[in-house]
JSON list of C-alpha atoms in Angstrom, two decimals:
[
{"chain": "A", "resi": 43, "resn": "ASN", "atom": "CA", "xyz": [-65.44, 19.55, -27.76]},
{"chain": "A", "resi": 44, "resn": "ALA", "atom": "CA", "xyz": [-65.49, 16.84, -30.43]},
{"chain": "A", "resi": 45, "resn": "GLY", "atom": "CA", "xyz": [-62.06, 15.31, -29.66]},
{"chain": "A", "resi": 46, "resn": "VAL", "atom": "CA", "xyz": [-60.47, 13.63, -32.70]},
{"chain": "A", "resi": 47, "resn": "THR", "atom": "CA", "xyz": [-62.63, 13.41, -35.82]},
{"chain": "A", "resi": 48, "resn": "GLN", "atom": "CA", "xyz": [-61.77, 11.08, -38.69]},
{"chain": "A", "resi": 49, "resn": "THR", "atom": "CA", "xyz": [-63.42, 10.90, -42.07]},
{"chain": "A", "resi": 50, "resn": "PRO", "atom": "CA", "xyz": [-64.49, 8.83, -43.87]},
{"chain": "A", "resi": 51, "resn": "LYS", "atom": "CA", "xyz": [-65.43, 5.89, -41.64]},
{"chain": "A", "resi": 52, "resn": "PHE", "atom": "CA", "xyz": [-65.34, 3.38, -44.49]},
{"chain": "A", "resi": 53, "resn": "GLN", "atom": "CA", "xyz": [-63.69, 3.46, -47.92]},
{"chain": "A", "resi": 54, "resn": "VAL", "atom": "CA", "xyz": [-63.16, 1.02, -50.76]},
{"chain": "A", "resi": 55, "resn": "LEU", "atom": "CA", "xyz": [-60.43, 1.82, -53.28]},
{"chain": "A", "resi": 56, "resn": "LYS", "atom": "CA", "xyz": [-59.19, 0.17, -56.40]},
{"chain": "A", "resi": 57, "resn": "THR", "atom": "CA", "xyz": [-55.50, -0.66, -56.69]},
{"chain": "A", "resi": 58, "resn": "GLY", "atom": "CA", "xyz": [-53.60, 2.40, -57.91]},
{"chain": "A", "resi": 59, "resn": "GLN", "atom": "CA", "xyz": [-56.15, 4.98, -56.76]},
{"chain": "A", "resi": 60, "resn": "SER", "atom": "CA", "xyz": [-55.15, 7.75, -54.38]},
{"chain": "A", "resi": 61, "resn": "MET", "atom": "CA", "xyz": [-57.10, 9.26, -51.51]},
{"chain": "A", "resi": 62, "resn": "THR", "atom": "CA", "xyz": [-56.78, 11.34, -48.38]},
{"chain": "A", "resi": 63, "resn": "LEU", "atom": "CA", "xyz": [-57.90, 10.31, -44.92]},
{"chain": "A", "resi": 64, "resn": "GLN", "atom": "CA", "xyz": [-58.88, 13.32, -42.86]},
{"chain": "A", "resi": 65, "resn": "CYS", "atom": "CA", "xyz": [-58.11, 13.90, -39.18]},
{"chain": "A", "resi": 66, "resn": "ALA", "atom": "CA", "xyz": [-59.00, 16.95, -37.11]},
{"chain": "A", "resi": 67, "resn": "GLN", "atom": "CA", "xyz": [-58.71, 17.63, -33.38]},
{"chain": "A", "resi": 68, "resn": "ASP", "atom": "CA", "xyz": [-60.05, 20.54, -31.31]},
{"chain": "A", "resi": 69, "resn": "MET", "atom": "CA", "xyz": [-57.99, 20.07, -28.13]},
{"chain": "A", "resi": 70, "resn": "ASN", "atom": "CA", "xyz": [-54.98, 22.17, -29.20]},
{"chain": "A", "resi": 71, "resn": "HIS", "atom": "CA", "xyz": [-52.75, 19.10, -29.00]},
{"chain": "A", "resi": 72, "resn": "GLU", "atom": "CA", "xyz": [-49.24, 19.56, -30.36]},
{"chain": "A", "resi": 73, "resn": "TYR", "atom": "CA", "xyz": [-48.70, 15.89, -31.18]},
{"chain": "A", "resi": 74, "resn": "MET", "atom": "CA", "xyz": [-50.69, 14.07, -33.87]},
{"chain": "A", "resi": 75, "resn": "SER", "atom": "CA", "xyz": [-50.07, 10.66, -35.37]},
{"chain": "A", "resi": 76, "resn": "TRP", "atom": "CA", "xyz": [-51.43, 8.05, -37.73]},
{"chain": "A", "resi": 77, "resn": "TYR", "atom": "CA", "xyz": [-51.49, 4.34, -36.87]},
{"chain": "A", "resi": 78, "resn": "ARG", "atom": "CA", "xyz": [-52.68, 1.33, -38.78]},
{"chain": "A", "resi": 79, "resn": "GLN", "atom": "CA", "xyz": [-54.15, -1.67, -37.01]},
{"chain": "A", "resi": 80, "resn": "ASP", "atom": "CA", "xyz": [-53.95, -5.14, -38.53]},
{"chain": "A", "resi": 81, "resn": "PRO", "atom": "CA", "xyz": [-54.98, -8.46, -36.94]},
{"chain": "A", "resi": 82, "resn": "GLY", "atom": "CA", "xyz": [-52.19, -9.96, -34.85]},
{"chain": "A", "resi": 83, "resn": "MET", "atom": "CA", "xyz": [-49.84, -7.02, -35.43]},
{"chain": "A", "resi": 84, "resn": "GLY", "atom": "CA", "xyz": [-51.07, -4.36, -33.06]},
{"chain": "A", "resi": 85, "resn": "LEU", "atom": "CA", "xyz": [-51.03, -0.66, -33.77]},
{"chain": "A", "resi": 86, "resn": "ARG", "atom": "CA", "xyz": [-48.11, 0.46, -35.95]},
{"chain": "A", "resi": 87, "resn": "LEU", "atom": "CA", "xyz": [-47.04, 4.06, -36.35]},
{"chain": "A", "resi": 88, "resn": "ILE", "atom": "CA", "xyz": [-47.13, 5.44, -39.91]},
{"chain": "A", "resi": 89, "resn": "HIS", "atom": "CA", "xyz": [-46.29, 9.15, -39.54]},
{"chain": "A", "resi": 90, "resn": "TYR", "atom": "CA", "xyz": [-46.38, 11.69, -36.76]},
{"chain": "A", "resi": 91, "resn": "SER", "atom": "CA", "xyz": [-46.14, 15.42, -36.16]},
{"chain": "A", "resi": 92, "resn": "VAL", "atom": "CA", "xyz": [-45.01, 17.42, -33.12]},
{"chain": "A", "resi": 93, "resn": "GLY", "atom": "CA", "xyz": [-46.44, 20.70, -34.41]},
{"chain": "A", "resi": 94, "resn": "ALA", "atom": "CA", "xyz": [-47.54, 22.64, -37.45]},
{"chain": "A", "resi": 95, "resn": "GLY", "atom": "CA", "xyz": [-44.99, 22.32, -40.25]},
{"chain": "A", "resi": 96, "resn": "ILE", "atom": "CA", "xyz": [-43.14, 19.43, -38.56]},
{"chain": "A", "resi": 97, "resn": "THR", "atom": "CA", "xyz": [-43.65, 15.82, -39.61]},
{"chain": "A", "resi": 98, "resn": "ASP", "atom": "CA", "xyz": [-41.61, 12.65, -39.44]},
{"chain": "A", "resi": 99, "resn": "GLN", "atom": "CA", "xyz": [-41.80, 8.99, -40.38]},
{"chain": "A", "resi": 100, "resn": "GLY", "atom": "CA", "xyz": [-42.86, 6.22, -38.10]},
{"chain": "A", "resi": 101, "resn": "GLU", "atom": "CA", "xyz": [-42.45, 2.47, -38.37]},
{"chain": "A", "resi": 102, "resn": "VAL", "atom": "CA", "xyz": [-44.35, 1.83, -41.64]},
{"chain": "A", "resi": 103, "resn": "PRO", "atom": "CA", "xyz": [-44.28, 5.05, -43.73]},
{"chain": "A", "resi": 104, "resn": "ASN", "atom": "CA", "xyz": [-43.94, 3.65, -47.26]},
{"chain": "A", "resi": 105, "resn": "GLY", "atom": "CA", "xyz": [-46.84, 4.51, -49.54]},
{"chain": "A", "resi": 106, "resn": "TYR", "atom": "CA", "xyz": [-48.14, 7.31, -47.30]},
{"chain": "A", "resi": 107, "resn": "ASN", "atom": "CA", "xyz": [-47.60, 11.06, -47.13]},
{"chain": "A", "resi": 108, "resn": "VAL", "atom": "CA", "xyz": [-48.59, 13.58, -44.49]},
{"chain": "A", "resi": 109, "resn": "SER", "atom": "CA", "xyz": [-48.51, 17.32, -43.99]},
{"chain": "A", "resi": 110, "resn": "ARG", "atom": "CA", "xyz": [-49.47, 19.58, -41.11]},
{"chain": "A", "resi": 111, "resn": "SER", "atom": "CA", "xyz": [-50.30, 23.13, -42.05]},
{"chain": "A", "resi": 112, "resn": "THR", "atom": "CA", "xyz": [-52.39, 23.84, -38.92]},
{"chain": "A", "resi": 113, "resn": "THR", "atom": "CA", "xyz": [-52.42, 22.60, -35.33]},
{"chain": "A", "resi": 114, "resn": "GLU", "atom": "CA", "xyz": [-55.88, 21.09, -35.86]},
{"chain": "A", "resi": 115, "resn": "ASP", "atom": "CA", "xyz": [-55.51, 19.03, -39.06]},
{"chain": "A", "resi": 116, "resn": "PHE", "atom": "CA", "xyz": [-53.27, 16.11, -40.00]},
{"chain": "A", "resi": 117, "resn": "PRO", "atom": "CA", "xyz": [-54.37, 14.43, -43.25]},
{"chain": "A", "resi": 118, "resn": "LEU", "atom": "CA", "xyz": [-52.91, 11.11, -44.43]},
{"chain": "A", "resi": 119, "resn": "ARG", "atom": "CA", "xyz": [-52.49, 10.63, -48.18]},
{"chain": "A", "resi": 120, "resn": "LEU", "atom": "CA", "xyz": [-52.30, 7.28, -49.90]},
{"chain": "A", "resi": 121, "resn": "LEU", "atom": "CA", "xyz": [-50.37, 7.90, -53.10]},
{"chain": "A", "resi": 122, "resn": "SER", "atom": "CA", "xyz": [-51.18, 4.73, -55.08]},
{"chain": "A", "resi": 123, "resn": "ALA", "atom": "CA", "xyz": [-53.28, 2.28, -53.09]},
{"chain": "A", "resi": 124, "resn": "ALA", "atom": "CA", "xyz": [-52.18, -1.35, -52.82]},
{"chain": "A", "resi": 125, "resn": "PRO", "atom": "CA", "xyz": [-54.02, -4.35, -51.33]},
{"chain": "A", "resi": 126, "resn": "SER", "atom": "CA", "xyz": [-51.39, -4.42, -48.55]},
{"chain": "A", "resi": 127, "resn": "GLN", "atom": "CA", "xyz": [-52.79, -1.10, -47.35]},
{"chain": "A", "resi": 128, "resn": "THR", "atom": "CA", "xyz": [-56.11, -2.71, -46.48]},
{"chain": "A", "resi": 129, "resn": "SER", "atom": "CA", "xyz": [-56.36, -1.94, -42.78]},
{"chain": "A", "resi": 130, "resn": "VAL", "atom": "CA", "xyz": [-58.04, 0.14, -40.10]},
{"chain": "A", "resi": 131, "resn": "TYR", "atom": "CA", "xyz": [-56.42, 3.55, -39.74]},
{"chain": "A", "resi": 132, "resn": "PHE", "atom": "CA", "xyz": [-56.47, 5.55, -36.53]},
{"chain": "A", "resi": 133, "resn": "CYS", "atom": "CA", "xyz": [-55.50, 9.13, -35.93]},
{"chain": "A", "resi": 134, "resn": "ALA", "atom": "CA", "xyz": [-54.40, 10.03, -32.40]},
{"chain": "A", "resi": 135, "resn": "SER", "atom": "CA", "xyz": [-53.39, 13.24, -30.67]},
{"chain": "A", "resi": 136, "resn": "SER", "atom": "CA", "xyz": [-51.94, 14.34, -27.35]},
{"chain": "A", "resi": 137, "resn": "TYR", "atom": "CA", "xyz": [-50.00, 17.05, -25.58]},
{"chain": "A", "resi": 138, "resn": "ILE", "atom": "CA", "xyz": [-46.22, 16.60, -25.77]},
{"chain": "A", "resi": 139, "resn": "GLY", "atom": "CA", "xyz": [-44.91, 14.51, -22.88]},
{"chain": "A", "resi": 140, "resn": "ALA", "atom": "CA", "xyz": [-45.88, 11.15, -21.40]},
{"chain": "A", "resi": 141, "resn": "ARG", "atom": "CA", "xyz": [-49.57, 11.68, -21.88]},
{"chain": "A", "resi": 142, "resn": "GLY", "atom": "CA", "xyz": [-52.33, 9.36, -23.03]},
{"chain": "A", "resi": 143, "resn": "TYR", "atom": "CA", "xyz": [-53.46, 9.68, -26.61]},
{"chain": "A", "resi": 144, "resn": "THR", "atom": "CA", "xyz": [-56.96, 10.56, -27.69]},
{"chain": "A", "resi": 145, "resn": "PHE", "atom": "CA", "xyz": [-57.89, 8.37, -30.65]},
{"chain": "A", "resi": 146, "resn": "GLY", "atom": "CA", "xyz": [-60.38, 8.94, -33.43]},
{"chain": "A", "resi": 147, "resn": "SER", "atom": "CA", "xyz": [-62.98, 6.32, -34.28]},
{"chain": "A", "resi": 148, "resn": "GLY", "atom": "CA", "xyz": [-61.00, 4.98, -37.23]},
{"chain": "A", "resi": 149, "resn": "THR", "atom": "CA", "xyz": [-61.26, 4.58, -41.00]},
{"chain": "A", "resi": 150, "resn": "ARG", "atom": "CA", "xyz": [-61.74, 1.09, -42.34]},
{"chain": "A", "resi": 151, "resn": "LEU", "atom": "CA", "xyz": [-60.03, 0.95, -45.74]},
{"chain": "A", "resi": 152, "resn": "THR", "atom": "CA", "xyz": [-60.30, -1.87, -48.24]},
{"chain": "A", "resi": 153, "resn": "VAL", "atom": "CA", "xyz": [-58.13, -1.91, -51.38]},
{"chain": "A", "resi": 154, "resn": "VAL", "atom": "CA", "xyz": [-59.31, -4.29, -54.09]},
{"chain": "B", "resi": 280, "resn": "GLU", "atom": "CA", "xyz": [-36.03, -1.21, -29.96]},
{"chain": "B", "resi": 281, "resn": "ASP", "atom": "CA", "xyz": [-38.96, -1.02, -27.59]},
{"chain": "B", "resi": 282, "resn": "GLN", "atom": "CA", "xyz": [-41.08, -4.17, -27.33]},
{"chain": "B", "resi": 283, "resn": "VAL", "atom": "CA", "xyz": [-44.40, -5.02, -25.69]},
{"chain": "B", "resi": 284, "resn": "THR", "atom": "CA", "xyz": [-45.83, -8.51, -25.24]},
{"chain": "B", "resi": 285, "resn": "GLN", "atom": "CA", "xyz": [-49.31, -9.07, -23.87]},
{"chain": "B", "resi": 286, "resn": "SER", "atom": "CA", "xyz": [-50.77, -12.29, -22.49]},
{"chain": "B", "resi": 287, "resn": "PRO", "atom": "CA", "xyz": [-53.03, -14.07, -22.75]},
{"chain": "B", "resi": 288, "resn": "GLU", "atom": "CA", "xyz": [-54.21, -13.27, -26.27]},
{"chain": "B", "resi": 289, "resn": "ALA", "atom": "CA", "xyz": [-57.78, -14.06, -25.25]},
{"chain": "B", "resi": 290, "resn": "LEU", "atom": "CA", "xyz": [-59.49, -14.56, -21.91]},
{"chain": "B", "resi": 291, "resn": "ARG", "atom": "CA", "xyz": [-62.99, -15.72, -21.11]},
{"chain": "B", "resi": 292, "resn": "LEU", "atom": "CA", "xyz": [-64.35, -15.08, -17.61]},
{"chain": "B", "resi": 293, "resn": "GLN", "atom": "CA", "xyz": [-67.60, -15.64, -15.82]},
{"chain": "B", "resi": 294, "resn": "GLU", "atom": "CA", "xyz": [-69.22, -12.56, -14.32]},
{"chain": "B", "resi": 295, "resn": "GLY", "atom": "CA", "xyz": [-67.62, -11.95, -10.93]},
{"chain": "B", "resi": 296, "resn": "GLU", "atom": "CA", "xyz": [-64.53, -14.07, -11.68]},
{"chain": "B", "resi": 297, "resn": "SER", "atom": "CA", "xyz": [-61.49, -11.87, -11.03]},
{"chain": "B", "resi": 298, "resn": "SER", "atom": "CA", "xyz": [-58.33, -12.19, -13.13]},
{"chain": "B", "resi": 299, "resn": "SER", "atom": "CA", "xyz": [-55.27, -10.35, -14.40]},
{"chain": "B", "resi": 300, "resn": "LEU", "atom": "CA", "xyz": [-53.88, -9.39, -17.80]},
{"chain": "B", "resi": 301, "resn": "ASN", "atom": "CA", "xyz": [-50.13, -9.22, -18.29]},
{"chain": "B", "resi": 302, "resn": "CYS", "atom": "CA", "xyz": [-47.98, -6.76, -20.23]},
{"chain": "B", "resi": 303, "resn": "SER", "atom": "CA", "xyz": [-44.25, -7.48, -20.44]},
{"chain": "B", "resi": 304, "resn": "TYR", "atom": "CA", "xyz": [-42.03, -4.79, -21.88]},
{"chain": "B", "resi": 305, "resn": "THR", "atom": "CA", "xyz": [-38.50, -3.81, -22.81]},
{"chain": "B", "resi": 306, "resn": "VAL", "atom": "CA", "xyz": [-37.79, -0.13, -23.30]},
{"chain": "B", "resi": 307, "resn": "SER", "atom": "CA", "xyz": [-34.87, 2.27, -23.38]},
{"chain": "B", "resi": 308, "resn": "GLY", "atom": "CA", "xyz": [-35.73, 3.93, -20.08]},
{"chain": "B", "resi": 309, "resn": "LEU", "atom": "CA", "xyz": [-39.43, 3.99, -19.31]},
{"chain": "B", "resi": 310, "resn": "ARG", "atom": "CA", "xyz": [-41.11, 7.32, -19.72]},
{"chain": "B", "resi": 311, "resn": "GLY", "atom": "CA", "xyz": [-44.63, 5.94, -19.34]},
{"chain": "B", "resi": 312, "resn": "LEU", "atom": "CA", "xyz": [-46.69, 2.76, -19.65]},
{"chain": "B", "resi": 313, "resn": "PHE", "atom": "CA", "xyz": [-50.23, 3.13, -20.93]},
{"chain": "B", "resi": 314, "resn": "TRP", "atom": "CA", "xyz": [-53.35, 0.97, -20.82]},
{"chain": "B", "resi": 315, "resn": "TYR", "atom": "CA", "xyz": [-56.19, 1.40, -23.30]},
{"chain": "B", "resi": 316, "resn": "ARG", "atom": "CA", "xyz": [-59.54, -0.27, -23.81]},
{"chain": "B", "resi": 317, "resn": "GLN", "atom": "CA", "xyz": [-60.82, -0.90, -27.34]},
{"chain": "B", "resi": 318, "resn": "ASP", "atom": "CA", "xyz": [-64.38, -1.88, -28.17]},
{"chain": "B", "resi": 319, "resn": "PRO", "atom": "CA", "xyz": [-65.16, -3.51, -31.55]},
{"chain": "B", "resi": 320, "resn": "GLY", "atom": "CA", "xyz": [-65.29, -0.97, -34.37]},
{"chain": "B", "resi": 321, "resn": "LYS", "atom": "CA", "xyz": [-64.01, 1.88, -32.18]},
{"chain": "B", "resi": 322, "resn": "GLY", "atom": "CA", "xyz": [-60.77, 3.62, -31.41]},
{"chain": "B", "resi": 323, "resn": "PRO", "atom": "CA", "xyz": [-58.78, 2.81, -28.27]},
{"chain": "B", "resi": 324, "resn": "GLU", "atom": "CA", "xyz": [-59.90, 4.63, -25.12]},
{"chain": "B", "resi": 325, "resn": "PHE", "atom": "CA", "xyz": [-57.28, 5.78, -22.62]},
{"chain": "B", "resi": 326, "resn": "LEU", "atom": "CA", "xyz": [-57.43, 4.14, -19.18]},
{"chain": "B", "resi": 327, "resn": "PHE", "atom": "CA", "xyz": [-54.19, 4.69, -17.23]},
{"chain": "B", "resi": 328, "resn": "THR", "atom": "CA", "xyz": [-50.63, 5.95, -17.36]},
{"chain": "B", "resi": 329, "resn": "LEU", "atom": "CA", "xyz": [-48.01, 4.48, -15.01]},
{"chain": "B", "resi": 330, "resn": "TYR", "atom": "CA", "xyz": [-44.62, 6.14, -14.70]},
{"chain": "B", "resi": 331, "resn": "SER", "atom": "CA", "xyz": [-42.48, 4.20, -12.22]},
{"chain": "B", "resi": 332, "resn": "ALA", "atom": "CA", "xyz": [-42.16, 0.76, -10.64]},
{"chain": "B", "resi": 333, "resn": "GLY", "atom": "CA", "xyz": [-44.47, 0.31, -7.68]},
{"chain": "B", "resi": 334, "resn": "GLU", "atom": "CA", "xyz": [-47.08, 2.71, -8.97]},
{"chain": "B", "resi": 335, "resn": "GLU", "atom": "CA", "xyz": [-50.74, 1.64, -8.99]},
{"chain": "B", "resi": 336, "resn": "LYS", "atom": "CA", "xyz": [-53.87, 3.23, -10.43]},
{"chain": "B", "resi": 337, "resn": "GLU", "atom": "CA", "xyz": [-57.51, 2.27, -10.13]},
{"chain": "B", "resi": 338, "resn": "LYS", "atom": "CA", "xyz": [-60.71, 2.94, -11.99]},
{"chain": "B", "resi": 339, "resn": "GLU", "atom": "CA", "xyz": [-63.89, 1.16, -11.01]},
{"chain": "B", "resi": 340, "resn": "ARG", "atom": "CA", "xyz": [-63.17, -2.60, -11.32]},
{"chain": "B", "resi": 341, "resn": "LEU", "atom": "CA", "xyz": [-59.75, -2.07, -12.95]},
{"chain": "B", "resi": 342, "resn": "LYS", "atom": "CA", "xyz": [-56.41, -1.72, -11.21]},
{"chain": "B", "resi": 343, "resn": "ALA", "atom": "CA", "xyz": [-53.11, -1.31, -13.03]},
{"chain": "B", "resi": 344, "resn": "THR", "atom": "CA", "xyz": [-49.75, -2.05, -11.44]},
{"chain": "B", "resi": 345, "resn": "LEU", "atom": "CA", "xyz": [-46.18, -1.65, -12.67]},
{"chain": "B", "resi": 346, "resn": "THR", "atom": "CA", "xyz": [-42.82, -3.34, -12.07]},
{"chain": "B", "resi": 347, "resn": "LYS", "atom": "CA", "xyz": [-39.53, -2.80, -13.88]},
{"chain": "B", "resi": 348, "resn": "LYS", "atom": "CA", "xyz": [-40.35, -5.50, -16.43]},
{"chain": "B", "resi": 349, "resn": "GLU", "atom": "CA", "xyz": [-44.12, -5.83, -16.58]},
{"chain": "B", "resi": 350, "resn": "SER", "atom": "CA", "xyz": [-47.50, -4.37, -15.83]},
{"chain": "B", "resi": 351, "resn": "PHE", "atom": "CA", "xyz": [-50.68, -6.09, -14.74]},
{"chain": "B", "resi": 352, "resn": "LEU", "atom": "CA", "xyz": [-54.26, -5.03, -15.30]},
{"chain": "B", "resi": 353, "resn": "HIS", "atom": "CA", "xyz": [-56.30, -6.60, -12.53]},
{"chain": "B", "resi": 354, "resn": "ILE", "atom": "CA", "xyz": [-60.04, -6.94, -13.12]},
{"chain": "B", "resi": 355, "resn": "THR", "atom": "CA", "xyz": [-62.07, -7.45, -9.95]},
{"chain": "B", "resi": 356, "resn": "ALA", "atom": "CA", "xyz": [-65.56, -8.97, -10.16]},
{"chain": "B", "resi": 357, "resn": "PRO", "atom": "CA", "xyz": [-65.91, -8.23, -13.89]},
{"chain": "B", "resi": 358, "resn": "LYS", "atom": "CA", "xyz": [-69.22, -7.54, -15.59]},
{"chain": "B", "resi": 359, "resn": "PRO", "atom": "CA", "xyz": [-70.22, -8.24, -19.21]},
{"chain": "B", "resi": 360, "resn": "GLU", "atom": "CA", "xyz": [-69.70, -4.56, -20.05]},
{"chain": "B", "resi": 361, "resn": "ASP", "atom": "CA", "xyz": [-65.99, -5.01, -19.28]},
{"chain": "B", "resi": 362, "resn": "SER", "atom": "CA", "xyz": [-65.73, -7.17, -22.41]},
{"chain": "B", "resi": 363, "resn": "ALA", "atom": "CA", "xyz": [-63.26, -5.49, -24.78]},
{"chain": "B", "resi": 364, "resn": "THR", "atom": "CA", "xyz": [-59.70, -5.69, -26.05]},
{"chain": "B", "resi": 365, "resn": "TYR", "atom": "CA", "xyz": [-57.18, -4.22, -23.62]},
{"chain": "B", "resi": 366, "resn": "LEU", "atom": "CA", "xyz": [-54.04, -2.70, -25.12]},
{"chain": "B", "resi": 367, "resn": "CYS", "atom": "CA", "xyz": [-50.75, -1.94, -23.41]},
{"chain": "B", "resi": 368, "resn": "ALA", "atom": "CA", "xyz": [-48.20, 0.55, -24.77]},
{"chain": "B", "resi": 369, "resn": "VAL", "atom": "CA", "xyz": [-44.86, 2.01, -23.67]},
{"chain": "B", "resi": 370, "resn": "GLN", "atom": "CA", "xyz": [-43.02, 5.23, -24.30]},
{"chain": "B", "resi": 371, "resn": "GLY", "atom": "CA", "xyz": [-39.25, 5.24, -23.85]},
{"chain": "B", "resi": 372, "resn": "VAL", "atom": "CA", "xyz": [-36.97, 8.08, -22.86]},
{"chain": "B", "resi": 373, "resn": "LEU", "atom": "CA", "xyz": [-34.65, 7.35, -25.77]},
{"chain": "B", "resi": 374, "resn": "THR", "atom": "CA", "xyz": [-37.32, 6.28, -28.26]},
{"chain": "B", "resi": 375, "resn": "GLY", "atom": "CA", "xyz": [-37.45, 9.63, -29.94]},
{"chain": "B", "resi": 376, "resn": "GLY", "atom": "CA", "xyz": [-40.28, 10.62, -32.22]},
{"chain": "B", "resi": 377, "resn": "GLY", "atom": "CA", "xyz": [-41.97, 12.96, -29.81]},
{"chain": "B", "resi": 378, "resn": "ASN", "atom": "CA", "xyz": [-44.69, 11.01, -28.09]},
{"chain": "B", "resi": 379, "resn": "LYS", "atom": "CA", "xyz": [-44.20, 7.75, -29.99]},
{"chain": "B", "resi": 380, "resn": "LEU", "atom": "CA", "xyz": [-45.82, 4.74, -28.33]},
{"chain": "B", "resi": 381, "resn": "THR", "atom": "CA", "xyz": [-45.08, 1.07, -28.97]},
{"chain": "B", "resi": 382, "resn": "PHE", "atom": "CA", "xyz": [-48.20, -1.07, -28.60]},
{"chain": "B", "resi": 383, "resn": "GLY", "atom": "CA", "xyz": [-48.76, -4.71, -27.77]},
{"chain": "B", "resi": 384, "resn": "THR", "atom": "CA", "xyz": [-51.24, -6.80, -29.72]},
{"chain": "B", "resi": 385, "resn": "GLY", "atom": "CA", "xyz": [-53.80, -6.77, -26.92]},
{"chain": "B", "resi": 386, "resn": "THR", "atom": "CA", "xyz": [-55.81, -9.17, -24.77]},
{"chain": "B", "resi": 387, "resn": "GLN", "atom": "CA", "xyz": [-59.36, -9.84, -25.91]},
{"chain": "B", "resi": 388, "resn": "LEU", "atom": "CA", "xyz": [-61.51, -10.19, -22.80]},
{"chain": "B", "resi": 389, "resn": "LYS", "atom": "CA", "xyz": [-65.00, -11.66, -22.82]},
{"chain": "B", "resi": 390, "resn": "VAL", "atom": "CA", "xyz": [-67.08, -11.70, -19.64]},
{"chain": "B", "resi": 391, "resn": "GLU", "atom": "CA", "xyz": [-70.10, -13.99, -19.67]},
{"chain": "B", "resi": 392, "resn": "LEU", "atom": "CA", "xyz": [-73.17, -14.10, -17.45]}
]
């Protein structure tokens, strides 16, 4: 039982490049989400999904796309990277309901 | 809009010196209040969920309590290994978005020998 696995752990992109952050969970959680964490701003929700084929926007969705074709995987795509997207990205999953999230270990992204 | 404010931003304690962290919140009907611990370079780790005013939960040296407006994380006789950032989050009944949580910015705790 690996929990929530995120790859890569570190990434440096040039402005305008695109990339996909991977997230996989093996707990059969219905709910999956992506957060970004910036100093002094806390964790902010980017996109979330309540099941395969169902996604929706969070608080800061601009510049990011998601899809959920399986229960296990929830990749986050950066369409055209900008320096403002420099951040630490966390994927989290849980069962539906007032349950605690299980977080991945994060991806530290730098856009130059 | 749900809001969470944590205080203090940073706290330095001597080993064995008990203290409390505060989490004030406004939410459209509380569905759950969550506490997480985050170590540097790692993802947040779930500690507690509290559902209604008056509820308390304990784990080792940590005890979380809840009122209608705030939650406290009490740390009794802390040890250096309790050093971490502690995050508070709420989930509202009317928030929508499935399991969406609103997080505070955290309290960075350092426990010294």
